[in-house]
Coordinates of C-alpha atoms in Angstrom, one line a residue:
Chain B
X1 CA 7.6 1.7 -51.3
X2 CA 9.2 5.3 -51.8
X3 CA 6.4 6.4 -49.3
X4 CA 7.7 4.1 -46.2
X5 CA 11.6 4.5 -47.3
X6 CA 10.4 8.7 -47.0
X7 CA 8.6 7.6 -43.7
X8 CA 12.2 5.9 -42.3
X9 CA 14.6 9.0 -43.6
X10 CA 12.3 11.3 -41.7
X11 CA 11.8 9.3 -38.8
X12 CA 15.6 8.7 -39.0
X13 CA 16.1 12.6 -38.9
X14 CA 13.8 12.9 -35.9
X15 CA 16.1 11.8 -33.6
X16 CA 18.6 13.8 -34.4
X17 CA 16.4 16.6 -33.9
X18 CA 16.2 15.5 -30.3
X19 CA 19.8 14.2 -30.0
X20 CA 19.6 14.6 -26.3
X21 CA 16.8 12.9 -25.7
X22 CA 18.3 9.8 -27.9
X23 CA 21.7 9.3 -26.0
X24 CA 20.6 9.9 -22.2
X25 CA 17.9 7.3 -23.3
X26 CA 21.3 4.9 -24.4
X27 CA 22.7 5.8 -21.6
X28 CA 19.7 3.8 -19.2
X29 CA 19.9 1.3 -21.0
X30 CA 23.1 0.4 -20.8
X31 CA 22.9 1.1 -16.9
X32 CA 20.0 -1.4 -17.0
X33 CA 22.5 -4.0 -19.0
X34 CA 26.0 -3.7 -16.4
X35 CA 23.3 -4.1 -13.4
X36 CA 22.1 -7.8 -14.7
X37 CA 25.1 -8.2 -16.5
X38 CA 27.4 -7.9 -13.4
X39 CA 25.1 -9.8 -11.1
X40 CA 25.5 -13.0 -13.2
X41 CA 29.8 -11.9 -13.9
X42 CA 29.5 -11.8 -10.0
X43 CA 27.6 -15.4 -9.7
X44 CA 30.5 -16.9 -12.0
X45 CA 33.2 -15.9 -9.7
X46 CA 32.0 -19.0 -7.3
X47 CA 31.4 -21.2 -10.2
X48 CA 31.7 -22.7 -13.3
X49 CA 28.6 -23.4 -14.4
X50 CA 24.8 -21.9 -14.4
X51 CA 22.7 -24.9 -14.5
X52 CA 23.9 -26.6 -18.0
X53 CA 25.5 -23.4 -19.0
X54 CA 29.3 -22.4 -19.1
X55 CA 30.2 -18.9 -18.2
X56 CA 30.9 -18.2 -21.3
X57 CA 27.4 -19.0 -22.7
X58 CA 25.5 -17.2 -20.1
X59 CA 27.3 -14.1 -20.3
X60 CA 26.7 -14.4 -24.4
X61 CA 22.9 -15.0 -23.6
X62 CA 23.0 -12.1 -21.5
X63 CA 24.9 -9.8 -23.7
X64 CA 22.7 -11.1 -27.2
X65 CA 19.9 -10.8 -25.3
X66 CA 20.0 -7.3 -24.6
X67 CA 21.2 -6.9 -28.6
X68 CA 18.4 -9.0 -29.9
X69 CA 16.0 -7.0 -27.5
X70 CA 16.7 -3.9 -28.7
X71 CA 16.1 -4.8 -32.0
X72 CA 12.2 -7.2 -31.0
X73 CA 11.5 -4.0 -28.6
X74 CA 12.3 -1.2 -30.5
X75 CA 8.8 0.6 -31.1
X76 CA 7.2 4.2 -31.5
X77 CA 3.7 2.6 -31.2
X78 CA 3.9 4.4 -27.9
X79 CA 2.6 7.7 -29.6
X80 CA -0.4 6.0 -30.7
X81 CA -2.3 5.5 -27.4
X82 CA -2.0 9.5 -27.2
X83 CA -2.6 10.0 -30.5
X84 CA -5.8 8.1 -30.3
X85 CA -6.8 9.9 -26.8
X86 CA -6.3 13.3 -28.1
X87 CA -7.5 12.6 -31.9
X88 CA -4.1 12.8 -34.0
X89 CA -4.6 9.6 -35.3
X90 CA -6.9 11.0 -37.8
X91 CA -4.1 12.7 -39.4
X92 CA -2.7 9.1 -40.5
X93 CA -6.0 7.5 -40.8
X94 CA -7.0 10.6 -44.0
X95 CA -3.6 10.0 -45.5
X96 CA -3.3 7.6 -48.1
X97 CA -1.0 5.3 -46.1
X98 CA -1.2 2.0 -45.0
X99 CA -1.6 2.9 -40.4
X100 CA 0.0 -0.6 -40.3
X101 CA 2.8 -0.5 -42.5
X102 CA 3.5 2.9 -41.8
X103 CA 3.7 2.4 -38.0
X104 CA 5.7 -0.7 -38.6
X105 CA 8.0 1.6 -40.6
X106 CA 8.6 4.0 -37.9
X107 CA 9.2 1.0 -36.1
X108 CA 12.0 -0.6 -38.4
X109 CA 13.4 2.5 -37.9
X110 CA 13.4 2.6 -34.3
X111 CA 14.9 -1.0 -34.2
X112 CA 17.3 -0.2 -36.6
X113 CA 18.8 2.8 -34.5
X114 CA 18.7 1.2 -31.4
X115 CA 20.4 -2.0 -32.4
X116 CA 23.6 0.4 -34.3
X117 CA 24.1 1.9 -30.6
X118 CA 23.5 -1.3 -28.6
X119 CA 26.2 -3.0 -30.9
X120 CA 28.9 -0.4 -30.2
X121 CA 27.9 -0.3 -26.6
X122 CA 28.0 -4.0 -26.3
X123 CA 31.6 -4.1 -28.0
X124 CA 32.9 -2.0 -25.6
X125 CA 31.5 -3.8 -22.7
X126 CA 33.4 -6.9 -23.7
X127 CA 36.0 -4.9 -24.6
X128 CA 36.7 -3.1 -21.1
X129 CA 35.7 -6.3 -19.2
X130 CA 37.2 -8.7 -21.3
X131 CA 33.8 -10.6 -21.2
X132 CA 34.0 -13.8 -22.8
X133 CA 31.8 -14.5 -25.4
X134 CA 30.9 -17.2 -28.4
X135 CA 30.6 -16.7 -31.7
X136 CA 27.4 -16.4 -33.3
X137 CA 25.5 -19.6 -34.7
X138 CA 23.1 -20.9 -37.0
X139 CA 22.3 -17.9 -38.3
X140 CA 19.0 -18.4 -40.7
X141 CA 17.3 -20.2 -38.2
X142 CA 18.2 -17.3 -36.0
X143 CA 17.3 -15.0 -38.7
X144 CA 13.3 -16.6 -38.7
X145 CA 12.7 -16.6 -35.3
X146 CA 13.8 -12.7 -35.1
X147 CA 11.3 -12.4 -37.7
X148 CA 9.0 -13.6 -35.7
X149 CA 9.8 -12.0 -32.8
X150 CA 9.5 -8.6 -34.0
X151 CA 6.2 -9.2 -35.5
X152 CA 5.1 -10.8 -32.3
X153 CA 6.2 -7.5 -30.6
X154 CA 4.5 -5.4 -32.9
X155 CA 1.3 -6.4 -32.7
X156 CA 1.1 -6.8 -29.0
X157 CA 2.6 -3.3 -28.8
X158 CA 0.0 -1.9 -31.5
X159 CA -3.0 -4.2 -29.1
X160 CA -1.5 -2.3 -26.0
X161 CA -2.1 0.9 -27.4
X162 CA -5.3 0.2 -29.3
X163 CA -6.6 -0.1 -25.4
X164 CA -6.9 3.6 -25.7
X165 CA -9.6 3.6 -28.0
X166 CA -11.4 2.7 -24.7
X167 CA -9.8 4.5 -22.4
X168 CA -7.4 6.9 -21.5
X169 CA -5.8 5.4 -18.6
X170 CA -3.2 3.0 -20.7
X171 CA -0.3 3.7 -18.9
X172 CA -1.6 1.3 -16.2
X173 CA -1.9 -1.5 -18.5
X174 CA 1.4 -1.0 -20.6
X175 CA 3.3 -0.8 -17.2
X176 CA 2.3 -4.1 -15.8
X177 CA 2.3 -5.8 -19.4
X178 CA 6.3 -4.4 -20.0
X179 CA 6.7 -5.6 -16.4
X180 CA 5.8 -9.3 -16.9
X181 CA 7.7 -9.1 -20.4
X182 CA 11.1 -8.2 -18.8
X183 CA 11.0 -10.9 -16.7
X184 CA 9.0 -13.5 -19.0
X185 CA 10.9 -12.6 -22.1
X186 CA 14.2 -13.6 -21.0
X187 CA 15.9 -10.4 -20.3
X188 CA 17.8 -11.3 -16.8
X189 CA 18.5 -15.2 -17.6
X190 CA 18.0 -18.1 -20.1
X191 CA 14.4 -18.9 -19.6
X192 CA 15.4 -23.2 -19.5
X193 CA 17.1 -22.4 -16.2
X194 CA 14.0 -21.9 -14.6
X195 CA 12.0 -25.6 -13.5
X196 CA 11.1 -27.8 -16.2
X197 CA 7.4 -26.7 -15.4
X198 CA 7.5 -23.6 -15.4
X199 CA 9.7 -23.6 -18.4
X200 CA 7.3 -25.8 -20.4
X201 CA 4.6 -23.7 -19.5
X202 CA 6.2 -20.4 -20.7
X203 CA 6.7 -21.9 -24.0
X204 CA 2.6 -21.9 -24.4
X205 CA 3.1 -18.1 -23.9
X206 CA 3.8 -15.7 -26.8
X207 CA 7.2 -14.3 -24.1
X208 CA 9.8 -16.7 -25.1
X209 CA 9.1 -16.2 -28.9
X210 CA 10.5 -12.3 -28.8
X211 CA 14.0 -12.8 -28.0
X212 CA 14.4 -15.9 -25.8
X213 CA 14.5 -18.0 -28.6
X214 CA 16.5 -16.1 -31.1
X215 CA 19.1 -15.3 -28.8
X216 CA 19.4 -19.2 -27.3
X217 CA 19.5 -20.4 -31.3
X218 CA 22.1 -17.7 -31.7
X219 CA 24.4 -19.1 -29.1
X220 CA 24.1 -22.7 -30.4
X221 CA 22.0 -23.7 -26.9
X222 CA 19.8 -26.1 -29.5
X223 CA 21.5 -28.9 -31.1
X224 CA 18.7 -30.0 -33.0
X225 CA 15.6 -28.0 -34.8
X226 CA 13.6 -26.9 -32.4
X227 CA 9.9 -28.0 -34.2
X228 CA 7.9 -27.2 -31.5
X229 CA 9.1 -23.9 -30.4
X230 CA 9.6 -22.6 -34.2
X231 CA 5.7 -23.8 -34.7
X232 CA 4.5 -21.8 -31.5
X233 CA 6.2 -18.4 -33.0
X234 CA 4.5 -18.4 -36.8
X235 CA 1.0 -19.6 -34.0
X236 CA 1.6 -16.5 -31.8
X237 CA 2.3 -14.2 -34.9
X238 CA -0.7 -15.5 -36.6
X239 CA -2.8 -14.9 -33.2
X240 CA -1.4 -11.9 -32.2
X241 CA -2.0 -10.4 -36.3
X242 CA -5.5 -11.6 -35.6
X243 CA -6.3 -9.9 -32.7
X244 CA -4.8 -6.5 -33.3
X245 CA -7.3 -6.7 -36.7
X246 CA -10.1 -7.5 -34.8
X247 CA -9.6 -4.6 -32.1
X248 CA -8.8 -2.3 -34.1
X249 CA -11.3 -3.1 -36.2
X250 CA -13.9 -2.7 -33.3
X251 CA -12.0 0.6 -32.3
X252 CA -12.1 2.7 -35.0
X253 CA -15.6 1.8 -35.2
X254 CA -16.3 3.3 -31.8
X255 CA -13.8 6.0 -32.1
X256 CA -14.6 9.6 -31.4
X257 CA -11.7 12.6 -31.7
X258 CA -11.8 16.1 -30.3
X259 CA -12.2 18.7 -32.9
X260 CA -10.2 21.5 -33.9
Chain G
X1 CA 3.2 24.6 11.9
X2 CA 1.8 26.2 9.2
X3 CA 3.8 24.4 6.7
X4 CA 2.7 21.1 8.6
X5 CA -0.4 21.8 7.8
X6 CA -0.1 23.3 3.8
X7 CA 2.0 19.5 3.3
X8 CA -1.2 17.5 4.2
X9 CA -3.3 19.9 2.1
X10 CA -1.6 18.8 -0.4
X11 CA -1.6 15.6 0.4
X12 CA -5.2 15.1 0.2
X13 CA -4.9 16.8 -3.1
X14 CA -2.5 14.6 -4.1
X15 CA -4.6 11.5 -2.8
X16 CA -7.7 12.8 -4.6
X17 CA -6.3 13.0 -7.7
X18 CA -4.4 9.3 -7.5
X19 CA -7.5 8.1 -7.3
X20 CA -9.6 9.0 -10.4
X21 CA -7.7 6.9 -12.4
X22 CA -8.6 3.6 -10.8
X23 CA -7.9 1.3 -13.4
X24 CA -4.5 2.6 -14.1
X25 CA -4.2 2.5 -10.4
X26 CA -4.5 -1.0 -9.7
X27 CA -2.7 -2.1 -12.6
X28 CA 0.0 -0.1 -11.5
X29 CA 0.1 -1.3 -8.3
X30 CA 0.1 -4.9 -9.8
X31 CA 3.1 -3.9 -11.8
X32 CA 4.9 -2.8 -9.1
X33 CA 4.3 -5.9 -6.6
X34 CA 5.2 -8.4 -9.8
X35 CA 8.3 -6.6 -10.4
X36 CA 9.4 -6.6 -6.6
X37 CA 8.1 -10.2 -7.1
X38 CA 10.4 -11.5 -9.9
X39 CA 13.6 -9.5 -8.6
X40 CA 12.8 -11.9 -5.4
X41 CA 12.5 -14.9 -7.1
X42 CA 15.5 -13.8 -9.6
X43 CA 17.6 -13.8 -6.1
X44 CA 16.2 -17.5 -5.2
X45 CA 16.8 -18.4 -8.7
X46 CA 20.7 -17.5 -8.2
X47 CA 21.1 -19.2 -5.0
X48 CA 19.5 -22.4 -6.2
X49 CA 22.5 -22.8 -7.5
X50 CA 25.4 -21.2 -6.1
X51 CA 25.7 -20.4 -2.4
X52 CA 26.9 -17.1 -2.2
X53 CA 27.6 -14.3 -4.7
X54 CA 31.3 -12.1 -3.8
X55 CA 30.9 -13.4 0.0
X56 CA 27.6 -12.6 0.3
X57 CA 24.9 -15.2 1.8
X58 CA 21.1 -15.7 0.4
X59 CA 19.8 -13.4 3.3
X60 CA 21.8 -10.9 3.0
X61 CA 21.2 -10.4 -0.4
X62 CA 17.7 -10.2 -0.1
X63 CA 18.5 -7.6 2.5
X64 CA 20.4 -5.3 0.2
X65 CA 17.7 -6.2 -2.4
X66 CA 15.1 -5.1 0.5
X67 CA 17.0 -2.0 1.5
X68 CA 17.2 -0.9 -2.1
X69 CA 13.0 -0.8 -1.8
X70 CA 12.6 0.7 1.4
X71 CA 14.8 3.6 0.2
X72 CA 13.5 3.7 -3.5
X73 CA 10.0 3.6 -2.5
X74 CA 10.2 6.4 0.3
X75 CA 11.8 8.7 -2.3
X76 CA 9.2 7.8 -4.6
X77 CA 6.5 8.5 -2.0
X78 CA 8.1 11.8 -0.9
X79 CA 9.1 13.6 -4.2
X80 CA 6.6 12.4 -7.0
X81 CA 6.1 16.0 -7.4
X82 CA 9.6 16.7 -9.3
X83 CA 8.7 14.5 -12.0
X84 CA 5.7 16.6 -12.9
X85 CA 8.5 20.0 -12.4
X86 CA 8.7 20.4 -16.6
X87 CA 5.5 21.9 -17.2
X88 CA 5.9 24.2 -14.2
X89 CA 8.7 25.5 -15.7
X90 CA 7.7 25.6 -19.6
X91 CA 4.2 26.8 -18.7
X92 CA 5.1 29.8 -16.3
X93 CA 3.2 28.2 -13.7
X94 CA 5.9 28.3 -11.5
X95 CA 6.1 32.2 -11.0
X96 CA 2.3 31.6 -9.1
X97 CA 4.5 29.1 -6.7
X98 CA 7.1 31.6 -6.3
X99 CA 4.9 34.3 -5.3
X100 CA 2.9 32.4 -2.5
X101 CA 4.1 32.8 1.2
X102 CA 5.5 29.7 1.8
X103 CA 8.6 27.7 0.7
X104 CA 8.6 26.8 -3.2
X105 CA 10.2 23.3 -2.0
X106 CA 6.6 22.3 0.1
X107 CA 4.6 22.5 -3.1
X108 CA 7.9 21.5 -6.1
X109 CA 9.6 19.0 -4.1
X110 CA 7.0 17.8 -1.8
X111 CA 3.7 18.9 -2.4
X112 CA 2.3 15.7 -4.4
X113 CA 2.9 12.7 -1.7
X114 CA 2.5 9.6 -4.0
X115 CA -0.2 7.3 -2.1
X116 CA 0.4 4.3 -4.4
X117 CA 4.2 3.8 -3.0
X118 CA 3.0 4.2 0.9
X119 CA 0.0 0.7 -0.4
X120 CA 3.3 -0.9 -1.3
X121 CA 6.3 0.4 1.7
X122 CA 4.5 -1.0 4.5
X123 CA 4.8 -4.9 2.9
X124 CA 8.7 -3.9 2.3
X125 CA 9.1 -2.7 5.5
X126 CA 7.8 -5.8 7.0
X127 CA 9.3 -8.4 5.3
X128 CA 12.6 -6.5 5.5
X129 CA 13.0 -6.3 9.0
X130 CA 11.5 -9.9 9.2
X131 CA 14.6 -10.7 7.3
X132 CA 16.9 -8.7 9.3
X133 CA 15.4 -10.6 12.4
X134 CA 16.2 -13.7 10.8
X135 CA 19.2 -13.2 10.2
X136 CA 22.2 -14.3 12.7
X137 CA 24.7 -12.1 14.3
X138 CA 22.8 -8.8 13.9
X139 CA 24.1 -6.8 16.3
X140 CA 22.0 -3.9 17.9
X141 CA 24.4 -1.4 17.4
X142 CA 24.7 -2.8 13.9
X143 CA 20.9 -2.0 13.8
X144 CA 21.1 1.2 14.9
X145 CA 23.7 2.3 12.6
X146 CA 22.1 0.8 9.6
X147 CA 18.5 3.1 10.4
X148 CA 20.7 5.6 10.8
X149 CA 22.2 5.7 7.4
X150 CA 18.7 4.6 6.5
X151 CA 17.9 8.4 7.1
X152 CA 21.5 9.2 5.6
X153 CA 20.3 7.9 2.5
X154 CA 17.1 9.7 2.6
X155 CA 19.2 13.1 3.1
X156 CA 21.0 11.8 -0.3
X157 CA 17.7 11.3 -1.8
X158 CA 16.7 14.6 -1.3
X159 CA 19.5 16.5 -2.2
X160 CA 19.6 15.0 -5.7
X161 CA 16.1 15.4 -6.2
X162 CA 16.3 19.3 -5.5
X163 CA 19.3 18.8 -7.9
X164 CA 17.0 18.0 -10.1
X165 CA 15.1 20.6 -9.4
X166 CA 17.8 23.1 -10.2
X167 CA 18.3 21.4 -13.6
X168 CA 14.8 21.7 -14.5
X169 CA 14.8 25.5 -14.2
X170 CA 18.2 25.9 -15.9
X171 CA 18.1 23.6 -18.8
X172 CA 13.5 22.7 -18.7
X173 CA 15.1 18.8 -18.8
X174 CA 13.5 17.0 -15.6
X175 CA 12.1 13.6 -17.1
X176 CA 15.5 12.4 -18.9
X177 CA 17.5 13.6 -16.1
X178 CA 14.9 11.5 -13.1
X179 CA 14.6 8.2 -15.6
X180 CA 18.5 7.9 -15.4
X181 CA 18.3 8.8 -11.7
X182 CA 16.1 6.2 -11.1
X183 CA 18.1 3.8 -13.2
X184 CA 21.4 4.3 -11.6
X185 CA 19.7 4.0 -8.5
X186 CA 18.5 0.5 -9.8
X187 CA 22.6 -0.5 -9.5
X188 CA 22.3 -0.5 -5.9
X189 CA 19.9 -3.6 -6.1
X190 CA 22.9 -5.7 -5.4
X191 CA 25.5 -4.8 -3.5
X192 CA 28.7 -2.7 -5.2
X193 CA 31.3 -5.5 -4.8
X194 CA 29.5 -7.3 -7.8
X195 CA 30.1 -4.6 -9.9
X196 CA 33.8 -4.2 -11.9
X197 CA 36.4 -1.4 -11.2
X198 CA 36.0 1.1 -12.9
X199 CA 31.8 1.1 -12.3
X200 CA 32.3 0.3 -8.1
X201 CA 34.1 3.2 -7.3
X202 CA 32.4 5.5 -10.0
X203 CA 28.9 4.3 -8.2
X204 CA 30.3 4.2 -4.7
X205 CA 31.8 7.6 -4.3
X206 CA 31.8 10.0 -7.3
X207 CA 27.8 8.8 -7.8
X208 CA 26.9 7.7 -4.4
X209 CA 24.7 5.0 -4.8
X210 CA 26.5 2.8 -3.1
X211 CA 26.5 5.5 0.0
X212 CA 23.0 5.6 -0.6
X213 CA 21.8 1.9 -1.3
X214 CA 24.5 -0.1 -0.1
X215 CA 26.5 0.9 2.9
X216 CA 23.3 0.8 5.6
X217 CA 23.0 -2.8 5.0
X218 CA 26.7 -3.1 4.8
X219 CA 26.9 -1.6 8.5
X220 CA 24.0 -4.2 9.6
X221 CA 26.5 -7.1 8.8
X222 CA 29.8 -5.0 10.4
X223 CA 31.0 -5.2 7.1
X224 CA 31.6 -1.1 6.9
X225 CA 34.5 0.3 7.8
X226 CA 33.7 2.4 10.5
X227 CA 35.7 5.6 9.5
X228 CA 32.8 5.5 6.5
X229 CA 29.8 6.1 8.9
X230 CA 30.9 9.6 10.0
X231 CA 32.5 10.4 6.4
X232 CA 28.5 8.8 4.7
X233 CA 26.9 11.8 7.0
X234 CA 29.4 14.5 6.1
X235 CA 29.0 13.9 2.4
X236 CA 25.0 13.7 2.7
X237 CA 24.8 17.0 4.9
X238 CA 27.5 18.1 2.0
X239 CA 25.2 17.4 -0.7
X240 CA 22.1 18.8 0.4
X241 CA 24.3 21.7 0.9
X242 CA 25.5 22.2 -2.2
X243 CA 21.7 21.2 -3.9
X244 CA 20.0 24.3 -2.0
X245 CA 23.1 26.5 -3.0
X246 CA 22.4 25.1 -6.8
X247 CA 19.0 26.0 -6.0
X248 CA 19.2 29.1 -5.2
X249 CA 21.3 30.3 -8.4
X250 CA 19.0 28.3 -10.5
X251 CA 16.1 30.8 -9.0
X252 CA 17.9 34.1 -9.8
X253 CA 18.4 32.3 -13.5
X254 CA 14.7 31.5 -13.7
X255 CA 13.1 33.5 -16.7
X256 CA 9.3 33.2 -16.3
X257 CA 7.2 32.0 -19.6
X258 CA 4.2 33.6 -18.6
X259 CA 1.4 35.3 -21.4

C-alpha cells in the first residue's frame, strides 16, 4: 500500500514539475466546455425545454458531465504505448510492482488532479454566467456507477495502448477510438435525447457506462433503479477486465525491446 | 520560381512520408470524417427541436459550421510543419535551415503540406457551397465578399502560425501553444452571438476568431456591418505584419543547440 501511496505523491509532484504544461492543458479544456456549453445556453434562449429536459437540467448535465468526465477520463496510460515501442516498459515490468495497480495509481492521481481544477473552473462558470443548476442526487448510486465508469475507462485505455505491442502506429487507433467516445459517451448532450433506437442500441455499448450514466443519476434524470443499465456496467467492466488480461497477456509474450 | 519549385519538393517529401504509416493513416482519416460527422448530426440534433439558435436558421448554421472546416482544414493542410517546429529548435537542426539559400518560412512554416487534410477539403468544399446554393437570398456580392474574407481568414491563419513560430524559438513551447490555438479556433464552430459577453468580444476582436471563423459567413447572409469588411483586411494585413516583425526579433534571439 505505502508503495502506490509513494507512486501518487510522486506522480502528484510531477506536475508541478511541469506546471506549465498542466494549466495551458486546463485552459483547453475549459475552451472545449464554454464552446458546447454556450451552444446549448444559446438553444435555451428560444425555448424552454430540450426534449423532456428543463434548462436547468441540461445545463447541469452539461456542466456534471464535463466534471464527472474529467474524473472517468483522467489517464497517464498514454505513456505506455511509447513505453512499449521504445522498451521502457521493462523498467516497470523488473520492479516488484503490480504494472496494473501501479498504472491505475498514476491514474487515480491524474483523476484526482483534474477533477480539483475542473471543480473550481466549473464554479466559476456558474458563477460569472449565473448558470442554473440542480443540486446533486442520489449520491451512492451515483457513487457505483463512477466506479464503474472509471474502471471501464481504464481498461479500454490500457487495451488502446497494449495495441502497441503490435505496432507502432497507435496514434491512428486512439484518435478515431477518443473520437467516437466524445460523441458516444455523452459529452455534448444527454445521450436519451437522441431516437429511442439509437439510444437503446447505445446502451449495448460500453460508451454510456463512463459518464453518461453517472452524470444522468446525479441529476435525478432516473426516478426509479435503473436494473438494466447498472447490470450492463459491472458486464462491460467484467469484459473489458477480461480482454485487457488476455492481450496483454498475448503481448508481453510477443514482446521484444531495444537494448541499451 | 525557384521557391515554387523547392515547395513541391517538399511536398512530395511530405507525401512520401504520410504514407508509410498506412494504418495510422486511414484510421485517421476515419477519425476525422466521424468527427465532422457527429458535429453535423449534433446541428440536426439541435434543430429537431428548436428552429433557430440566436436568429440563426438550420442552413445557416451548418454554413458557419462548414466555413469553420474549409478554413480549419486549409490551415491544417498548409502549416503542418509548425507543429513538428520543437525539435528544430531543441535539436539545433534549425541552424542547417537557416543557412540554406532560401526563405526559412518555405521549409518551417510550409515545407510539410499535410496530404491527409487535402483527402478530406475537397468533400467540405463541396458540400459547403452546395449549402450556400441552397440557401435563399444569397446574394452575389454577398458571395464574393464572403471568399474574400475566406482568404482574409487565411492571412489570419498564417500570421498566428508564424506567431507561433516566433514563440517556439523564444520560449522552445510550440505544441501547448498550437493545441490551444487549435481549440480556440474550435469556438468559431458556431457563430459568436451564442457565446456570452465577456467571451464574444474577447473571441471577436482581442482573439479574432470570430474575424477569422465567423464574419465571412456573416457577410454571405448581409448580416456584417459593412464598415467591418475593410477594418477585417486591415487588421489581417496588421497581423501578419506584426508576426514577421516578431519573427524577425525572435531570429536575432535564436541561440543554436548544436554539438
Amino acid at each position: 500500500m505505502d508503495t502506490y501511496l509513494q507512486v501518487f505523491t510522486i506522480t502528484i509532484k510531477e506536475y508541478f514539475v511541469y506546471r506549465l504544461n498542466f494549466i495551458l492543458w486546463r485552459l483547453r479544456k475549459v475552451i472545449n466546455l464554454m464552446v458546447i456549453f454556450f451552444l446549448w445556453y444559446a438553444v435555451f434562449d428560444h425555448t424552454k425545454e430540450f426534449g423532456t429536459y428543463q434548462k436547468a437540467d441540461f445545463l447541469s448535465y452539461i456542466l456534471y458531465a464535463n466534471l464527472i468526465s474529467n474524473f472517468v477520463l483522467g489517464t497517464r496510460t498514454t505513456d505506455i504505448a511509447s513505453d512499449i515501442n521504445d522498451g521502457k516498459i521493462i523498467n516497470i515490468l523488473l520492479k516488484p510492482v503490480s504494472f496494473f495497480r501501479y498504472y491505475f495509481t498514476r491514474d487515480l492521481t491524474d483523476k484526482c488532479v483534474n477533477l480539483f481544477f475542473a471543480l473550481f473552473e466549473i464554479v466559476l462558470i456558474v458563477y460569472i454566467f449565473k448558470s442554473p443548476i440542480v443540486p446533486p442526487q442520489s449520491i451512492l448510486l451515483f457513487v457505483l456507477l463512477l466506479i464503474n465508469g472509471t474502471l471501464i475507462a481504464y481498461f479500454i485505455s490500457l487495451l488502446l495502448s497494449f495495441v502497441a505491442f503490435w505496432t507502432t502506429e497507435t496514434w491512428g487507433p486512439q484518435f478515431l477510438f477518443y473520437t467516437l467516445l466524445f460523441f458516444l459517451s455523452g459529452s455534448f448532450f444527454p445521450l436519451d435525447v437522441l431516437p429511442p433506437a439509437i439510444y437503446k442500441a447505445l446502451l449495448l455499448t460500453p460508451f454510456p457506462y463512463l459518464y453518461y450514466l453517472p452524470t444522468s443519476v446525479l441529476i435525478g434524470r432516473t426516478v426509479s433503479l435503473p436494473l438494466f443499465e447498472i447490470a450492463m456496467s459491472f458486464v462491460w467492466v467484467i469484459a473489458s477486465w477480461i480482454v485487457v488480461k488476455y492481450v496483454w497477456n498475448k503481448g508481453t509474450k510477443s514482446f521484444s525491446f531495444w537494448g541499451k | 520560381m525557384r521557391s515554387l519549385k523547392l515547395f513541391l519538393l517538399f511536398s512530395q517529401f511530405a507525401l512520401k512520408s504520410t504514407f508509410q504509416a498506412r494504418f495510422g493513416v486511414v484510421l485517421f482519416i476515419a477519425g476525422k470524417i466521424v468527427r465532422f460527422l457527429f458535429l453535423f448530426a449534433l446541428i440536426f440534433i439541435v434543430f429537431g427541436k428548436v428552429t433557430s439558435i440566436k436568429g440563426y436558421l438550420l442552413n445557416q448554421i451548418i454554413i458557419f459550421y462548414l466555413t469553420f472546416n474549409v478554413i480549419d482544414t486549409i490551415s491544417q493542410i498548409l502549416f503542418r510543419e509548425v507543429y513538428r517546429f520543437r525539435s528544430l529548435v531543441t535539436n539545433g537542426h534549425l541552424d542547417q535551415i537557416l543557412l540554406k539559400p532560401y526563405h526559412p518560412f518555405l521549409r518551417v512554416l510550409v515545407g510539410g503540406i499535410d496530404f491527409l487534410d487535402v483527402i478530406v477539403l475537397f468533400p467540405y468544399l463541396g458540400i459547403t457551397f452546395w449549402y450556400i446554393f441552397q440557401t435563399p437570398l444569397i446574394t452575389t456580392g454577398g458571395l464574393f465578399v464572403y471568399v474574400a474574407l475566406l482568404f482574409n481568414a487565411l492571412i489570419i491563419v498564417t500570421s498566428l502560425h508564424i506567431f507561433a513560430l516566433a514563440i517556439g524559438i523564444l520560449t522552445t513551447e510550440v505544441d501547448h501553444t498550437m493545441m490551444i490555438y487549435r481549440d480556440l479556433t474550435t469556438m468559431g464552430r458556431f457563430p459568436m452571438d451564442i457565446y456570452k459577453e465577456p467571451v464574444r468580444s474577447i473571441f471577436t476582436f482581442i482573439i479574432p476568431i470570430g474575424v477569422m471563423m465567423t464574419f465571412p459567413t456573416k457577410a454571405l447572409f448581409g448580416l456584417l456591418s459593412p464598415i467591418f469588411i475593410p477594418l477585417s483586411f486591415v487588421l489581417s494585413c496588421s497581423l501578419l505584419i506584426l508576426s514577421i516583425l516578431v519573427w524577425n526579433r525572435a531570429l536575432k534571439q535564436y541561440q543554436s543547440w548544436g554539438s
